[in-house]
Tab-separated table of C-alpha atoms in Angstrom:
chain	number	residue	atom	x	y	z
A	1	MET	CA	31.233	14.741	-8.340
A	2	ALA	CA	29.493	17.593	-6.561
A	3	ILE	CA	26.112	16.402	-7.705
A	4	PHE	CA	26.531	13.147	-5.764
A	5	LYS	CA	27.445	15.019	-2.598
A	6	LYS	CA	24.418	17.227	-2.995
A	7	HIS	CA	22.033	14.314	-3.333
A	8	SER	CA	23.255	12.170	-0.460
A	9	LEU	CA	21.515	8.828	-0.032
A	10	LYS	CA	22.314	8.390	3.636
A	11	THR	CA	20.990	10.219	6.704
A	12	PRO	CA	22.061	9.233	10.248
A	13	ASP	CA	19.056	7.670	11.979
A	14	ASP	CA	19.930	9.151	15.356
A	15	GLN	CA	19.925	12.660	13.935
A	16	LYS	CA	16.805	14.780	14.417
A	17	THR	CA	15.923	16.707	11.254
A	18	ASN	CA	12.552	18.166	12.283
A	19	ALA	CA	11.015	16.450	9.237
A	20	ALA	CA	8.417	14.943	11.602
A	21	GLU	CA	7.068	18.486	12.040
A	22	LEU	CA	6.210	19.035	8.377
A	23	THR	CA	3.063	21.084	7.792
A	24	LEU	CA	0.407	20.190	5.244
A	25	ARG	CA	1.845	22.581	2.663
A	26	GLN	CA	5.401	21.359	3.110
A	27	SER	CA	4.408	17.722	2.722
A	28	ILE	CA	2.439	18.108	-0.532
A	29	TYR	CA	5.316	17.509	-2.995
A	30	PRO	CA	6.855	14.417	-1.350
A	31	ILE	CA	3.396	12.910	-0.796
A	32	CYS	CA	2.415	13.456	-4.451
A	33	LEU	CA	5.667	11.922	-5.666
A	34	VAL	CA	5.340	8.854	-3.435
A	35	THR	CA	1.656	8.484	-4.373
A	36	VAL	CA	2.766	7.668	-7.931
A	37	LEU	CA	4.231	4.464	-6.469
A	38	PHE	CA	0.830	3.469	-5.089
A	39	PHE	CA	-0.653	3.633	-8.596
A	40	LEU	CA	2.203	1.478	-9.904
A	41	TRP	CA	1.670	-1.461	-7.600
A	42	GLY	CA	-2.112	-1.115	-7.899
A	43	PHE	CA	-1.734	-1.502	-11.658
A	44	SER	CA	0.628	-4.452	-11.266
A	45	TYR	CA	-1.709	-6.170	-8.789
A	46	GLY	CA	-4.802	-5.579	-10.969
A	47	LEU	CA	-3.025	-6.929	-14.042
A	48	LEU	CA	-2.055	-10.037	-12.071
A	49	ASP	CA	-5.701	-10.755	-11.181
A	50	THR	CA	-6.638	-10.525	-14.863
A	51	LEU	CA	-3.785	-12.764	-15.996
A	52	ASN	CA	-4.681	-15.378	-13.356
A	53	LYS	CA	-7.809	-16.545	-15.182
A	54	HIS	CA	-6.297	-16.249	-18.654
A	55	PHE	CA	-3.327	-18.405	-17.709
A	56	GLN	CA	-5.827	-21.064	-16.626
A	57	ASN	CA	-7.484	-20.961	-20.052
A	58	THR	CA	-4.427	-20.443	-22.247
A	59	LEU	CA	-2.031	-22.872	-20.558
A	60	GLY	CA	-4.643	-25.324	-19.256
A	61	ILE	CA	-3.596	-25.123	-15.612
A	62	THR	CA	-5.799	-25.630	-12.551
A	63	ARG	CA	-7.164	-22.904	-10.294
A	64	SER	CA	-4.862	-23.892	-7.450
A	65	ARG	CA	-1.776	-23.895	-9.694
A	66	SER	CA	-2.641	-20.497	-11.180
A	67	SER	CA	-2.515	-19.116	-7.642
A	68	GLY	CA	1.246	-19.568	-7.982
A	69	LEU	CA	1.214	-16.049	-9.433
A	70	GLN	CA	-0.133	-14.654	-6.159
A	71	ALA	CA	2.191	-16.904	-4.149
A	72	ALA	CA	5.234	-15.594	-6.050
A	73	TYR	CA	4.058	-11.975	-5.900
A	74	PHE	CA	3.070	-11.754	-2.236
A	75	GLY	CA	5.527	-14.371	-1.040
A	76	ALA	CA	8.299	-11.937	-1.938
A	77	TYR	CA	6.948	-9.287	0.435
A	78	PRO	CA	8.378	-10.616	3.719
A	79	LEU	CA	11.753	-11.132	2.023
A	80	ALA	CA	11.711	-7.418	1.192
A	81	SER	CA	9.968	-5.905	4.218
A	82	LEU	CA	11.891	-7.943	6.811
A	83	GLY	CA	15.063	-8.419	4.769
A	84	HIS	CA	16.830	-6.304	2.170
A	85	ALA	CA	14.412	-3.356	2.010
A	86	ASN	CA	14.106	-3.032	5.776
A	87	TRP	CA	17.894	-3.158	6.153
A	88	ILE	CA	18.333	-0.368	3.601
A	89	LEU	CA	15.547	1.629	5.260
A	90	ARG	CA	17.126	1.451	8.730
A	91	HIS	CA	20.707	2.067	7.581
A	92	TYR	CA	20.221	4.578	4.760
A	93	GLY	CA	16.665	5.953	4.729
A	94	TYR	CA	13.495	6.133	2.662
A	95	LYS	CA	14.826	7.533	-0.621
A	96	PRO	CA	17.349	4.700	-1.240
A	97	VAL	CA	14.555	2.151	-0.676
A	98	PHE	CA	12.349	3.916	-3.228
A	99	ILE	CA	15.141	3.790	-5.803
A	100	TRP	CA	16.045	0.166	-4.954
A	101	GLY	CA	12.416	-0.967	-5.215
A	102	LEU	CA	11.883	0.756	-8.567
A	103	CYS	CA	15.034	-0.835	-9.992
A	104	LEU	CA	13.902	-4.319	-8.903
A	105	TYR	CA	10.466	-3.655	-10.388
A	106	GLY	CA	12.058	-2.673	-13.691
A	107	ILE	CA	14.311	-5.741	-13.757
A	108	GLY	CA	11.347	-8.026	-13.059
A	109	ALA	CA	9.348	-6.398	-15.865
A	110	LEU	CA	12.215	-7.005	-18.298
A	111	VAL	CA	12.460	-10.664	-17.216
A	112	ALA	CA	8.687	-11.082	-17.728
A	113	TRP	CA	8.980	-10.051	-21.360
A	114	PRO	CA	10.587	-13.228	-22.799
A	115	CYS	CA	8.637	-15.451	-20.407
A	116	LEU	CA	5.340	-14.199	-21.822
A	117	LEU	CA	6.684	-14.551	-25.353
A	118	HIS	CA	7.535	-18.225	-24.798
A	119	ARG	CA	4.449	-19.070	-22.650
A	120	SER	CA	6.586	-20.072	-19.669
A	121	PHE	CA	4.383	-20.047	-16.593
A	122	GLY	CA	7.282	-20.943	-14.280
A	123	GLY	CA	9.472	-18.249	-15.801
A	124	PHE	CA	6.715	-15.676	-15.460
A	125	CYS	CA	6.266	-16.644	-11.787
A	126	ALA	CA	10.004	-16.007	-11.307
A	127	ALA	CA	9.619	-12.591	-12.950
A	128	ILE	CA	6.646	-11.851	-10.719
A	129	PHE	CA	8.756	-12.849	-7.697
A	130	ILE	CA	11.350	-10.222	-8.672
A	131	ILE	CA	8.589	-7.659	-9.217
A	132	GLY	CA	7.120	-8.641	-5.851
A	133	ASN	CA	10.475	-7.939	-4.205
A	134	GLY	CA	10.531	-4.519	-5.840
A	135	LEU	CA	6.976	-3.677	-4.874
A	136	GLY	CA	7.543	-5.114	-1.396
A	137	ALA	CA	10.480	-2.726	-1.021
A	138	LEU	CA	8.348	0.188	-2.206
A	139	GLU	CA	5.563	-0.686	0.225
A	140	THR	CA	8.065	-1.095	3.060
A	141	ALA	CA	9.040	2.552	2.607
A	142	ALA	CA	5.993	4.207	1.025
A	143	ASN	CA	3.313	3.187	3.528
A	144	PRO	CA	5.164	4.396	6.637
A	145	TYR	CA	6.499	7.435	4.766
A	146	ILE	CA	3.015	8.662	3.855
A	147	THR	CA	1.902	7.959	7.411
A	148	VAL	CA	4.640	10.047	9.058
A	149	CYS	CA	5.116	12.756	6.395
A	150	GLY	CA	2.918	15.544	7.700
A	151	PRO	CA	0.726	16.266	10.748
A	152	PRO	CA	0.118	13.031	12.735
A	153	ARG	CA	-3.584	13.728	13.204
A	154	TYR	CA	-4.171	13.312	9.447
A	155	ALA	CA	-2.080	10.139	9.023
A	156	GLU	CA	-4.997	7.802	8.290
A	157	MET	CA	-6.507	10.268	5.833
A	158	ARG	CA	-3.189	10.762	4.014
A	159	ILE	CA	-2.477	7.089	3.538
A	160	ASN	CA	-6.044	6.341	2.446
A	161	ILE	CA	-5.942	9.133	-0.149
A	162	SER	CA	-2.638	7.808	-1.500
A	163	GLN	CA	-3.965	4.249	-1.448
A	164	ALA	CA	-6.992	5.459	-3.423
A	165	PHE	CA	-4.633	5.852	-6.380
A	166	ASN	CA	-3.617	2.254	-5.772
A	167	GLY	CA	-7.306	1.466	-6.265
A	168	ILE	CA	-7.360	3.453	-9.507
A	169	GLY	CA	-4.450	1.344	-10.731
A	170	THR	CA	-6.371	-1.852	-9.990
A	171	VAL	CA	-9.261	-0.482	-12.092
A	172	VAL	CA	-7.116	0.494	-15.062
A	173	ALA	CA	-5.387	-2.911	-15.320
A	174	PRO	CA	-8.536	-5.099	-15.756
A	175	VAL	CA	-9.987	-2.559	-18.207
A	176	LEU	CA	-6.767	-2.671	-20.207
A	177	GLY	CA	-6.857	-6.465	-20.039
A	178	SER	CA	-10.450	-6.888	-21.185
A	179	TYR	CA	-10.517	-4.205	-23.877
A	180	VAL	CA	-6.955	-4.378	-25.218
A	181	PHE	CA	-5.236	-7.702	-24.446
A	182	PHE	CA	-8.114	-10.153	-24.683
A	183	GLN	CA	-10.760	-8.366	-26.736
A	184	ASN	CA	-9.908	-9.677	-30.189
A	185	THR	CA	-7.571	-12.537	-29.373
A	186	GLY	CA	-9.627	-14.302	-26.703
A	187	ASP	CA	-7.582	-16.733	-24.645
A	188	ASP	CA	-5.044	-17.765	-27.280
A	189	THR	CA	-1.284	-17.258	-27.247
A	190	LYS	CA	-1.495	-13.904	-29.059
A	191	SER	CA	-3.282	-12.419	-26.058
A	192	LEU	CA	-0.281	-13.159	-23.842
A	193	LYS	CA	2.215	-11.831	-26.381
A	194	THR	CA	0.475	-8.440	-26.364
A	195	VAL	CA	1.076	-8.145	-22.612
A	196	GLN	CA	4.849	-8.209	-23.124
A	197	TRP	CA	4.795	-4.669	-24.488
A	198	VAL	CA	3.085	-3.420	-21.359
A	199	TYR	CA	5.820	-4.904	-19.181
A	200	LEU	CA	8.469	-3.328	-21.415
A	201	ALA	CA	6.760	0.058	-21.033
A	202	ILE	CA	6.570	-0.475	-17.266
A	203	ALA	CA	10.317	-1.162	-17.136
A	204	CYS	CA	11.146	2.038	-19.004
A	205	PHE	CA	8.816	4.111	-16.822
A	206	VAL	CA	10.038	2.817	-13.461
A	207	PHE	CA	13.703	3.311	-14.366
A	208	LEU	CA	12.890	6.895	-15.315
A	209	LEU	CA	10.965	7.335	-12.060
A	210	ALA	CA	13.962	6.039	-10.096
A	211	MET	CA	16.018	8.871	-11.578
A	212	VAL	CA	13.322	11.388	-10.581
A	213	PHE	CA	13.479	10.129	-7.001
A	214	TYR	CA	17.266	10.388	-6.972
A	215	PHE	CA	17.232	14.066	-7.906
A	216	SER	CA	14.129	15.040	-5.886
A	217	PRO	CA	14.751	16.813	-2.544
A	218	ILE	CA	12.255	14.826	-0.482
A	219	PRO	CA	12.531	15.024	3.327
A	220	GLU	CA	14.216	12.142	5.147
A	221	ILE	CA	12.426	11.173	8.364
A	222	THR	CA	14.699	9.504	10.927
A	223	ASP	CA	14.034	7.387	14.010
A	224	ALA	CA	15.010	10.404	16.093
A	225	ASP	CA	12.231	12.396	14.416
A	226	MET	CA	9.679	9.686	15.169
A	227	ALA	CA	10.824	9.430	18.786
A	228	PHE	CA	10.295	13.196	19.076
A	229	GLN	CA	6.826	12.886	17.563
A	230	ALA	CA	5.870	10.140	20.012
A	231	GLU	CA	7.136	12.244	22.913
A	232	GLU	CA	5.190	15.305	21.785
A	233	THR	CA	1.953	13.324	21.591
A	234	HIS	CA	2.667	11.532	24.907
A	235	ALA	CA	2.106	8.215	23.136
A	236	ASN	CA	5.338	6.671	24.402
A	237	GLU	CA	4.866	7.178	28.134
A	238	ASP	CA	5.381	3.466	28.668
A	239	ILE	CA	7.886	2.681	25.923
A	240	LYS	CA	8.816	-0.996	25.860
A	241	PRO	CA	11.473	-3.087	24.108
A	242	PHE	CA	10.643	-4.001	20.523
A	243	ARG	CA	9.836	-7.619	21.379
A	244	LYS	CA	7.062	-6.376	23.695
A	245	GLN	CA	5.313	-4.194	21.109
A	246	TYR	CA	2.261	-6.455	21.154
A	247	ARG	CA	0.013	-3.932	19.432
A	248	LEU	CA	2.393	-3.956	16.469
A	249	PHE	CA	2.414	-7.736	16.205
A	250	HIS	CA	-1.379	-7.871	16.459
A	251	ALA	CA	-1.576	-5.319	13.633
A	252	ALA	CA	0.808	-7.453	11.541
A	253	PHE	CA	-1.384	-10.520	12.194
A	254	ALA	CA	-4.493	-8.585	11.180
A	255	GLN	CA	-2.727	-7.387	8.037
A	256	PHE	CA	-1.774	-10.966	7.154
A	257	CYS	CA	-5.353	-12.198	7.521
A	258	TYR	CA	-7.021	-9.211	5.895
A	259	THR	CA	-4.658	-8.961	2.899
A	260	GLY	CA	-4.912	-12.693	2.294
A	261	ALA	CA	-8.704	-12.461	2.203
A	262	GLN	CA	-8.684	-9.370	-0.027
A	263	VAL	CA	-6.272	-10.898	-2.537
A	264	ALA	CA	-8.179	-14.186	-2.589
A	265	VAL	CA	-11.484	-12.452	-3.380
A	266	ALA	CA	-9.974	-10.353	-6.182
A	267	SER	CA	-7.909	-13.234	-7.618
A	268	TYR	CA	-10.908	-15.508	-8.025
A	269	PHE	CA	-13.519	-12.859	-8.812
A	270	ILE	CA	-13.411	-13.721	-12.538
A	271	ASN	CA	-13.754	-17.438	-11.750
A	272	TYR	CA	-16.666	-16.707	-9.403
A	273	VAL	CA	-18.584	-14.613	-11.941
A	274	ASP	CA	-17.806	-17.006	-14.791
A	275	GLU	CA	-19.234	-19.933	-12.782
A	276	THR	CA	-22.203	-18.304	-11.053
A	277	ARG	CA	-23.525	-15.874	-13.681
A	278	SER	CA	-25.213	-17.129	-16.849
A	279	ASN	CA	-23.741	-16.322	-20.266
A	280	THR	CA	-20.599	-14.762	-18.807
A	281	GLY	CA	-17.159	-15.505	-20.231
A	282	SER	CA	-13.715	-14.499	-19.020
A	283	SER	CA	-13.626	-11.255	-21.034
A	284	LEU	CA	-16.953	-10.039	-19.660
A	285	ALA	CA	-16.021	-11.186	-16.158
A	286	ALA	CA	-12.813	-9.132	-16.423
A	287	LYS	CA	-14.954	-6.074	-17.168
A	288	PHE	CA	-17.040	-6.823	-14.081
A	289	LEU	CA	-13.786	-7.081	-12.106
A	290	ALA	CA	-12.864	-3.595	-13.300
A	291	GLY	CA	-16.216	-2.376	-11.974
A	292	ALA	CA	-15.614	-4.104	-8.643
A	293	GLN	CA	-12.164	-2.512	-8.376
A	294	GLY	CA	-13.859	0.800	-9.173
A	295	ALA	CA	-16.086	0.233	-6.139
A	296	PHE	CA	-12.908	-0.491	-4.170
A	297	ALA	CA	-11.349	2.838	-5.225
A	298	LEU	CA	-14.607	4.703	-4.539
A	299	GLY	CA	-14.696	3.174	-1.062
A	300	ARG	CA	-11.323	4.717	-0.246
A	301	PHE	CA	-12.491	8.214	-1.118
A	302	ALA	CA	-15.705	7.635	0.825
A	303	GLY	CA	-13.713	6.354	3.791
A	304	VAL	CA	-11.472	9.432	3.793
A	305	GLY	CA	-14.578	11.621	3.807
A	306	MET	CA	-15.935	9.763	6.814
A	307	MET	CA	-12.604	10.040	8.640
A	308	ARG	CA	-12.875	13.805	8.416
A	309	TYR	CA	-15.726	13.650	10.924
A	310	ILE	CA	-15.430	10.218	12.582
A	311	ARG	CA	-12.384	8.703	14.286
A	312	PRO	CA	-10.507	6.449	11.826
A	313	ARG	CA	-10.587	3.491	14.221
A	314	LEU	CA	-14.419	3.588	14.202
A	315	VAL	CA	-14.557	3.801	10.405
A	316	PHE	CA	-12.170	0.837	10.264
A	317	LEU	CA	-14.386	-1.179	12.621
A	318	PHE	CA	-17.449	-0.484	10.485
A	319	PHE	CA	-15.835	-1.196	7.114
A	320	LEU	CA	-14.183	-4.471	8.145
A	321	GLY	CA	-17.406	-5.586	9.835
A	322	MET	CA	-19.302	-4.957	6.596
A	323	CYS	CA	-16.780	-7.107	4.693
A	324	ILE	CA	-17.831	-10.037	6.872
A	325	VAL	CA	-21.525	-9.233	6.516
A	326	PHE	CA	-21.499	-9.070	2.713
A	327	ILE	CA	-19.061	-11.810	1.739
A	328	ALA	CA	-21.051	-14.433	3.678
A	329	PRO	CA	-24.091	-14.364	1.300
A	330	SER	CA	-21.821	-14.724	-1.745
A	331	ILE	CA	-21.207	-18.344	-0.688
A	332	THR	CA	-24.811	-19.355	-1.321
A	333	GLN	CA	-26.120	-16.711	-3.741
A	334	ARG	CA	-25.766	-16.899	-7.504
A	335	GLU	CA	-26.241	-14.748	-10.626
A	336	ASN	CA	-26.234	-10.966	-10.128
A	337	THR	CA	-27.031	-11.264	-6.424
A	338	GLY	CA	-23.849	-13.154	-5.615
A	339	MET	CA	-21.732	-10.872	-7.782
A	340	SER	CA	-23.230	-7.761	-6.169
A	341	MET	CA	-22.262	-9.129	-2.744
A	342	LEU	CA	-18.639	-9.212	-3.881
A	343	TYR	CA	-18.984	-5.698	-5.285
A	344	VAL	CA	-20.084	-4.399	-1.899
A	345	THR	CA	-17.382	-6.455	-0.163
A	346	LEU	CA	-14.687	-4.810	-2.282
A	347	PHE	CA	-16.163	-1.392	-1.493
A	348	PHE	CA	-15.779	-2.008	2.244
A	349	GLU	CA	-12.336	-3.621	1.873
A	350	SER	CA	-11.046	-0.289	0.615
A	351	ILE	CA	-9.751	1.471	3.739
A	352	CYS	CA	-8.765	-1.575	5.775
A	353	PHE	CA	-5.195	-2.144	4.597
A	354	PRO	CA	-3.914	1.457	4.907
A	355	THR	CA	-5.757	2.032	8.178
A	356	ILE	CA	-4.146	-1.054	9.744
A	357	VAL	CA	-0.761	0.364	8.673
A	358	ALA	CA	-1.466	3.780	10.207
A	359	LEU	CA	-2.987	2.461	13.449
A	360	GLY	CA	-0.338	-0.230	13.862
A	361	MET	CA	2.485	2.316	13.647
A	362	ARG	CA	1.026	4.584	16.318
A	363	GLY	CA	3.403	5.237	19.191
A	364	LEU	CA	6.294	3.114	17.892
A	365	GLY	CA	8.662	6.082	18.058
A	366	LYS	CA	12.225	4.961	17.308
A	367	TYR	CA	10.900	1.543	16.275
A	368	THR	CA	8.804	3.017	13.436
A	369	LYS	CA	10.974	1.866	10.521
A	370	ARG	CA	11.561	-1.580	11.951
A	371	GLY	CA	7.920	-1.996	12.922
A	372	SER	CA	6.619	-0.926	9.523
A	373	GLY	CA	8.491	-3.879	8.020
A	374	PHE	CA	6.476	-6.298	10.151
A	375	ILE	CA	3.156	-4.739	9.135
A	376	VAL	CA	4.069	-4.748	5.455
A	377	ALA	CA	5.250	-8.358	5.826
A	378	GLY	CA	1.638	-9.133	6.680
A	379	VAL	CA	0.950	-8.669	2.974
A	380	SER	CA	2.394	-12.171	2.585
A	381	GLY	CA	-1.078	-13.363	3.504
A	382	GLY	CA	-1.751	-12.846	-0.186
A	383	ALA	CA	0.568	-15.788	-0.854
A	384	VAL	CA	-1.255	-18.090	1.581
A	385	VAL	CA	-5.004	-17.519	1.329
A	386	PRO	CA	-5.476	-17.616	-2.504
A	387	PRO	CA	-3.943	-21.123	-2.788
A	388	LEU	CA	-6.247	-22.235	0.032
A	389	LEU	CA	-9.235	-20.794	-1.804
A	390	GLY	CA	-8.069	-22.365	-5.069
A	391	ALA	CA	-7.668	-25.773	-3.423
A	392	ALA	CA	-11.123	-25.474	-1.834
A	393	ALA	CA	-12.603	-24.489	-5.195
A	394	ASP	CA	-10.984	-27.471	-6.948
A	395	ALA	CA	-12.088	-29.846	-4.190
A	396	ASN	CA	-15.715	-28.681	-4.303
A	397	ASP	CA	-15.729	-27.717	-7.984
A	398	SER	CA	-17.171	-24.368	-6.867
A	399	THR	CA	-15.495	-21.016	-6.351
A	400	ALA	CA	-18.623	-19.767	-4.569
A	401	ILE	CA	-18.343	-22.331	-1.772
A	402	ALA	CA	-14.623	-21.585	-1.499
A	403	MET	CA	-15.470	-17.961	-0.543
A	404	SER	CA	-15.847	-19.330	2.984
A	405	VAL	CA	-12.026	-19.269	3.147
A	406	PRO	CA	-11.639	-15.455	2.923
A	407	LEU	CA	-14.651	-15.123	5.233
A	408	ALA	CA	-12.747	-16.971	7.967
A	409	PHE	CA	-9.697	-14.716	7.528
A	410	PHE	CA	-11.833	-11.563	7.634
A	411	VAL	CA	-13.185	-12.736	10.985
A	412	ALA	CA	-9.649	-13.281	12.294
A	413	ALA	CA	-8.584	-9.771	11.188
A	414	PHE	CA	-11.659	-8.315	12.904
A	415	SER	CA	-10.057	-9.118	16.272
A	416	TYR	CA	-7.687	-6.166	15.751
A	417	ALA	CA	-10.552	-3.816	14.891
A	418	ILE	CA	-12.244	-4.796	18.160
A	419	CYS	CA	-9.076	-4.265	20.216
A	420	VAL	CA	-8.184	-0.896	18.698
A	421	ASN	CA	-11.673	0.360	19.560
A	422	PHE	CA	-12.402	-1.240	22.923
A	423	VAL	CA	-9.071	-2.122	24.581
A	424	PRO	CA	-7.572	0.998	26.294
A	425	ALA	CA	-3.949	0.006	25.581
A	426	TYR	CA	-4.758	0.112	21.852
A	427	ARG	CA	-7.390	2.859	21.781
A	428	ASP	CA	-5.609	5.487	23.876
A	429	VAL	CA	-2.459	5.518	21.712
A	430	ALA	CA	-4.533	5.916	18.540
A	431	ASP	CA	-6.547	8.770	20.049
A	432	LYS	CA	-3.488	10.692	21.271
A	433	PHE	CA	-2.188	10.932	17.726
A	434	ALA	CA	-5.633	11.920	16.427
A	435	THR	CA	-5.522	15.108	18.538
A	436	ALA	CA	-1.790	15.912	18.143
A	437	GLU	CA	-0.766	19.486	17.309
A	438	VAL	CA	2.586	18.491	15.755
A	439	GLY	CA	2.893	19.904	12.243
A	440	MET	CA	-0.256	21.997	12.482
A	441	VAL	CA	1.735	25.267	12.600
A	442	ALA	CA	4.992	25.972	10.741
A	443	ASN	CA	7.951	25.921	13.116
A	444	VAL	CA	9.096	29.479	12.387
A	445	SER	CA	10.215	30.525	15.860
A	446	LYS	CA	13.288	28.265	15.704
A	447	VAL	CA	14.492	29.987	12.575
A	448	GLN	CA	14.081	33.434	14.128
A	449	ALA	CA	15.987	32.367	17.221
A	450	GLY	CA	18.745	30.900	15.057
A	451	MET	CA	18.446	27.548	16.812
A	452	LEU	CA	18.929	25.583	13.613
A	453	ALA	CA	21.807	27.579	12.150
A	454	ASP	CA	24.372	24.840	12.693
A	455	GLY	CA	22.029	21.847	12.842
A	456	PRO	CA	21.007	19.379	10.150
A	457	MET	CA	18.116	21.619	9.173
A	458	GLY	CA	20.172	24.767	8.829
A	459	ARG	CA	21.684	25.849	5.553
A	460	GLY	CA	20.101	24.086	2.598
A	461	ASP	CA	17.081	22.813	4.556
A	462	GLU	CA	14.908	23.199	1.504
A	463	GLU	CA	17.188	20.690	-0.239
A	464	LYS	CA	16.829	18.160	2.553
A	465	GLY	CA	13.099	18.641	2.858
A	466	GLY	CA	13.206	20.448	6.214
A	467	ALA	CA	10.118	21.153	8.222
A	468	VAL	CA	11.116	24.735	8.914
A	469	GLU	CA	9.846	27.339	6.489
A	470	ARG	CA	11.979	30.378	5.781
A	471	GLU	CA	9.353	33.038	6.223
A	472	SER	CA	8.354	35.513	8.897
A	473	ALA	CA	6.198	34.554	11.822
A	474	ALA	CA	3.502	36.976	10.778
A	475	ALA	CA	3.270	35.495	7.312
A	476	ALA	CA	3.311	31.864	8.422
A	477	PRO	CA	-0.414	31.335	9.082
A	478	GLU	CA	-1.513	33.157	5.940
A	479	VAL	CA	-2.990	31.274	2.993
A	480	LYS	CA	-1.642	33.003	-0.095
A	481	GLU	CA	-3.858	33.317	-3.108
A	482	VAL	CA	-2.349	32.013	-6.311
A	483	LYS	CA	-3.435	33.796	-9.472
A	484	TYR	CA	-3.233	32.132	-12.795
C-alpha cells in the first residue's frame, strides 16, 4: 500500500507549497503533460463539427436539431465546472480532476460506440453529454493550471501555446473525417459505423493517460500559493468577497458570448460552404473546414509571437475586434469570398478563449480555483448560440444570413476587451502580473537557509513538484548545455 501513500491525491488548500514560484524549467514537464489534454478535447470538438453535417444527411434531421450535439457537449460544461469538477478541485486538487475527467471521457467514448452502430442520434447525444462532462472537468482544471504553473508574467503565452495544440486537434479531426470516414462511403450508414472504432481507440487512450497522471509527480498549486502570488504582485491590495469579483463575472460573460459565437461558426461552417460555394459537397466542405481550423491553430502561434512584444490585453483587443470586422461580410458575400471571410475570422478567434481565461483569473488569489470554474462555465455558450444560429438558418433557409447571430455575440464579448484595456480597475491588475518577478529566479536561498526542511516542500519536494531546486546558488542561473 506504500505506492498509494506516495501518490497522494489530496493536498490541503490552506497549505503553501511554493508551487506558485515554479521557474520556466521546473514547469516544463507538468505543462507538457497537461497540454496533451488540450489536443484531446480539440480533437473531440473538431470531430463533433464534422459529424454535425453528416448526421443531417445520414439521419435526415434539420440543422436546428443537429445542434443538439453542441447543446449536449457544451451544456455539460457548467455541470462540471460549477459542480462536480469544481468541488473535487477545491477539496482535493488538480491531479484528481485530471484523472476524473479522463475517466468520464473514456466512459462517454465507450457509450458512443453502440449508439453509432445503431444510428441512435439521441443515444449519441447522451454519450456526448458524458464526454462533455469529462472534457468540462479537464478544462476546469487544465486552463487555470497552465495559467498558474510557472512565472505569472508568461501566463497568457503559456495558455495560448497549450491551446495551440487544441487547435491542432481540431485540424486533425476534420481531415480524418473527410479522408477516412466519409471518403468512400459518402453519407450512408457505413460512414457512421467507421467512427465507432475511433471512439473505442479514444477510450483506451484516455484510460491509459489517466494512469500516467496518477503516477506523475506534477506540482499541486493550492489557494494559499495563489494568495501568495497575488500578494507578491500587489494585485490584491483591495481584495473583496467573492460575490464582488465583478471583473471575474464580466470575464465569464465574455467567455459565454465568445465561445458561443466561435462554436456556432465552426459548427455550421460546412453548411455555409455547401450552400454558398458552387459544386461543393459535404466531403469537400469538411476539407475546407480542416483548412479553416488550420488557420485557427496558426493564429494561436502568431498571437503568442505578438504577445512576446505587445501586452496580451492589446493583442486580445485587436484579435477580437478583427473577428467582428471579418464575420460581418460573410453574411452577404458568397462563393470563395464569403468562405475566405470565415477563414480569417477563425484565424482571429484563435487567442480569444485562452486569453479571457488568463486575464479573468488575474488577482483572484485564494479565489482562483473557484473563479476558474465560472470562466470555464462560460463555455456553455456553445450550447446556446449554435441552436440559435440553426433556428435562424432554418427560418431564412440560409446559413449565411444566420451568421448575424455569432456577430451579435462577438460584439457583446468585445465589451470585456474594451474594459480590460481602458478601465483602470481591469487594466492595472492585468499589468501588475505582466511585470511580476515571481518564478523568474529559482528560489534557492530558502533551501540554503534550511527554511523548508520541515515544511511541505522539504523532503521529497521533487515528488510533489516543488518550486525549489536542489542546487547551489551559483549554479542556479546557469543554462546547462545538453550534449546528445
